[in-house]
Amino acid sequence: MPYELPKTYNPADFEDRLYKFWEENGYFKPSGDKNSPAFSVVIPPPNVTGQLHMGHALNNTLQDILVRYKRMCGYETLWIPGTDHAGIATQIKVEEMLRKEKGLSRHDIGRDEFLKLVWEWKNKYGGRIINQLKKLGSSCDWSREAFTMNENLSRAVKKVFVSLYDKGLIYQGLRITNICPHCNTALSDAEVEHKEVSGHFWHIRYPVKGSEGEYVTVATTRPETMLGDSAVAVHPDDERYKHLVGKTLILPLMNREIPVIADDYVDREFGTGCVKITPCHDPNDFEMGQRHNLEQIIVIDNSGKINQNGGKYAGMDRFDARKAIVSDLEALGYLVKVEEHSHNVAHCYRCGSIVEPIASKQWFVLMKPLAEPAIKVVKDGDIRYIPERFSKIYLNWMENIHDWCISRQLWWGHRIPAYYCDSCGEVVVAEDAPECCPKCGKPMRQDEDVLDTWFSSALWPFSTLGWPDETEDLKRFYPTSVLVTAYDIITFWVSKMIFMGIENMGEKNRPIKEQIPFPDVFIHGLVRDEQGRKMSKSLGNGIDPLEIIGKYGADALRFALATGNSPGNDMRFSDEKIEAARNFANKIWNASRFVLMNLDIEKAELPDDEKLSLEDKWILSRYNRLVGEVRANLDSYELGVALSKLYDFIWDEFCDWYIELAKIRLADKESEGCRTAQNVLVYVLGGTMKLLHPFLPFITEEIWQSLPHEGDSIMISAYPEQSQRFEYACEEARMTCVIEAIKAIRRARADKNVPPSKKATVYIVTERKDVFCDATKAFFTRLASASSVEICDSVDEDNALRIITDSATIYIPLADIIDTEKELARLTKEKQDLLNEIIRLEKKLSNESFVSKAPAEVVEGERAKLRKYQDTLSSTEAALAQLK
């Protein structure tokens, strides 16, 4: 027969072959059926520098489950893959390569040559993560693979920048910006992580000019910034300092005169009530400086060094300068005291360096007008977060949002389309570079900075579909159907896609539901190790998904990631999980091999109801119920729940019960019952493989191809639907009674340590003769080690093991299953051992010295042991009495 699977489940034998089969046959592409509903997803683009990690594996597994499910449900599906150019990360990687290989910096070779190197690096290594996603089984349409620096996406970026600039929503200004000295670029607020750090409060005296011996004392956590102080501020109602307002102080070390100003921002209860003001190195000081027209003095540059405005400290690293300044202040008598102080410090999310707030000229997006409609669509329910609690994170961020700094001091990225005329000062912002200055005709130079990487990825849902052109893909697949992402990039990415979608897709007066980039945001958690720790290089607890795939197969990895997964919650990954996944795949494989080895039919056709046995109707009813539940779970993004139900049905009901029951009829090869059992086995196994396919695509395809089937691939077959035909409620209830009775017999025999090989007569006393009858006797013979089965109204059998279920009382003669003399001897010894322990513990607990001196938990532990031994003694004595 052609229906045979290899004896051993070895995913390496077929996973790559099947993926190639799917891809070559175009199954990942949209079907082209415009009469069917559309379902589209855009992949959260991994960095082009990246390699597949467990977070990618989880995210893409969840996406693939949804896409494969919808494809089988008849949707025209499109899953767009792609990668992000990852400005900072990629530039750093190529700079390191250039330094190691040639001993050069990017400045040595110039911008154009450096960008050529980056593109060469991208073309050589950028496809790694795409190939790794294929190993996972991702059913993306690879013919539409996007890259944030591709020509069309670059065109979209320019168009959006110019459009926002023309509307006054992008501006250039001097603002306090987060600068990472290591990456040597500006960062947006979303790219900054705050960590609590143990530091100090340095209390410093500032002398009052013209008033010998009079000082004001300020406290700071960053004494190096005092080099750029422009004032000291006090609260206008603070009686201690009213007489100083308008007077002048001498800035220690710099010998510069600065004023004392009054401002409501100062908290007079905090510290001394006097605050040093450094407008160019603190966002609050910057605002105060604007209000009071204070001098702006930048003293720290973008590399974290003190600049020429820092006097003798110029050229020093900021932290080296801090030590020198504190030392000098102490030597000159200006340092009052130093206090220990823990406070939140901003760090770069990329490299972990401490971020420096520096006033610099940058490009910003004016956020309030863009945030308002983006807040409204979530509050109105046009976009929903799954789980809903994550909408609070989104709304809190958007309602308190600052203007978004979008310029980066990098070379790799989308260069800002702003052009300057050095002759007349004209500035032109345009999609295409001007040939010359429109005012004076002189040459223009382009802005040196590039855009924040998140600017281009914010356009991802529509730019990947061909926007700004009104393409067929855009008409068909925008808005996308769902965004699947982790909760840690809600502020980084999700928020930006929402306001960019509304802003740019609302230009033709589309309804709001057609402007938003997606109606659902399906949030998943992070993958942690088995101790619940975040995976990191420093802990050495990272797990390489490709190693797991190589050892266990992609299906096992997908199962381990999806099982137990619930929206929004972190998951723990462990060896036990992946072993359980492999065991499940083995179970399916071996069960399928058994079915195939017992088939002599070439087409599965279920017979009429009257030819179906009780167990047939039971498994068909259970399968039918499973279909409805799995569909409902998948439609509600309860992927882990759906997989758990599939696992229980396949392992327990189908493999451990129905296949075992079917063996009775399969043994009689010429009988009609044998053919019926074969048809039911193929129908349920084939249908279950379809239900399971979105989760475990490879093994289900391999098994389905081996079974009698119609069609070319399981992935384009129809997903099972619930059928009224298989609603066999009565038969399901009857069979459940039989199964519960068999389980009860097995438990009772196990309690008596009776091996399955020891057969015994089983007497069933019941009124349910529709359940316990000649047709079900064979089930007890096969599955409950019964030598014979008697169904009766009563039993005159005192020396028997009695088992009670909801539908019957079952008796098994003790003589059939127990060697009475041996069991009496065993129980007698057990009774004596228990009595000895009880006497010992009672004596110990009656000792007042032990009870009063031993720790309470030790005493309670001994009492618990005593209670346990007493309970066991009662059971042992009852068993002895029954035997005697």
PDB file of C-alpha atoms in Angstrom, residues 61 79 102 183 228-229 244 292 384 387 571 621 637 697 710 736 790:
ATOM      1  CA  THR A  61       4.686  31.560  15.245  1.00  0.00           C
ATOM      2  CA  TRP A  79       1.406  38.252   5.080  1.00  0.00           C
ATOM      3  CA  LYS A 102      41.086  48.226   7.828  1.00  0.00           C
ATOM      4  CA  CYS A 183      26.085  56.121  19.645  1.00  0.00           C
ATOM      5  CA  GLY A 228      26.964  75.932  32.062  1.00  0.00           C
ATOM      6  CA  ASP A 229      24.834  77.498  34.811  1.00  0.00           C
ATOM      7  CA  LEU A 244      18.324  87.959  46.917  1.00  0.00           C
ATOM      8  CA  HIS A 292      13.605  84.411  31.795  1.00  0.00           C
ATOM      9  CA  ARG A 384      -8.850  47.403  20.315  1.00  0.00           C
ATOM     10  CA  PRO A 387      -5.824  42.072  26.149  1.00  0.00           C
ATOM     11  CA  MET A 571       5.983  32.727  29.036  1.00  0.00           C
ATOM     12  CA  SER A 621     -19.253  13.964  18.365  1.00  0.00           C
ATOM     13  CA  TYR A 637      -6.904  35.095  19.792  1.00  0.00           C
ATOM     14  CA  PRO A 697       2.349  22.849   9.697  1.00  0.00           C
ATOM     15  CA  GLU A 710      -8.482  15.405  -1.982  1.00  0.00           C
ATOM     16  CA  THR A 736     -18.548   8.679  28.528  1.00  0.00           C
ATOM     17  CA  GLU A 790     -21.216 -10.010  33.446  1.00  0.00           C
TER      18      GLU A 790
END
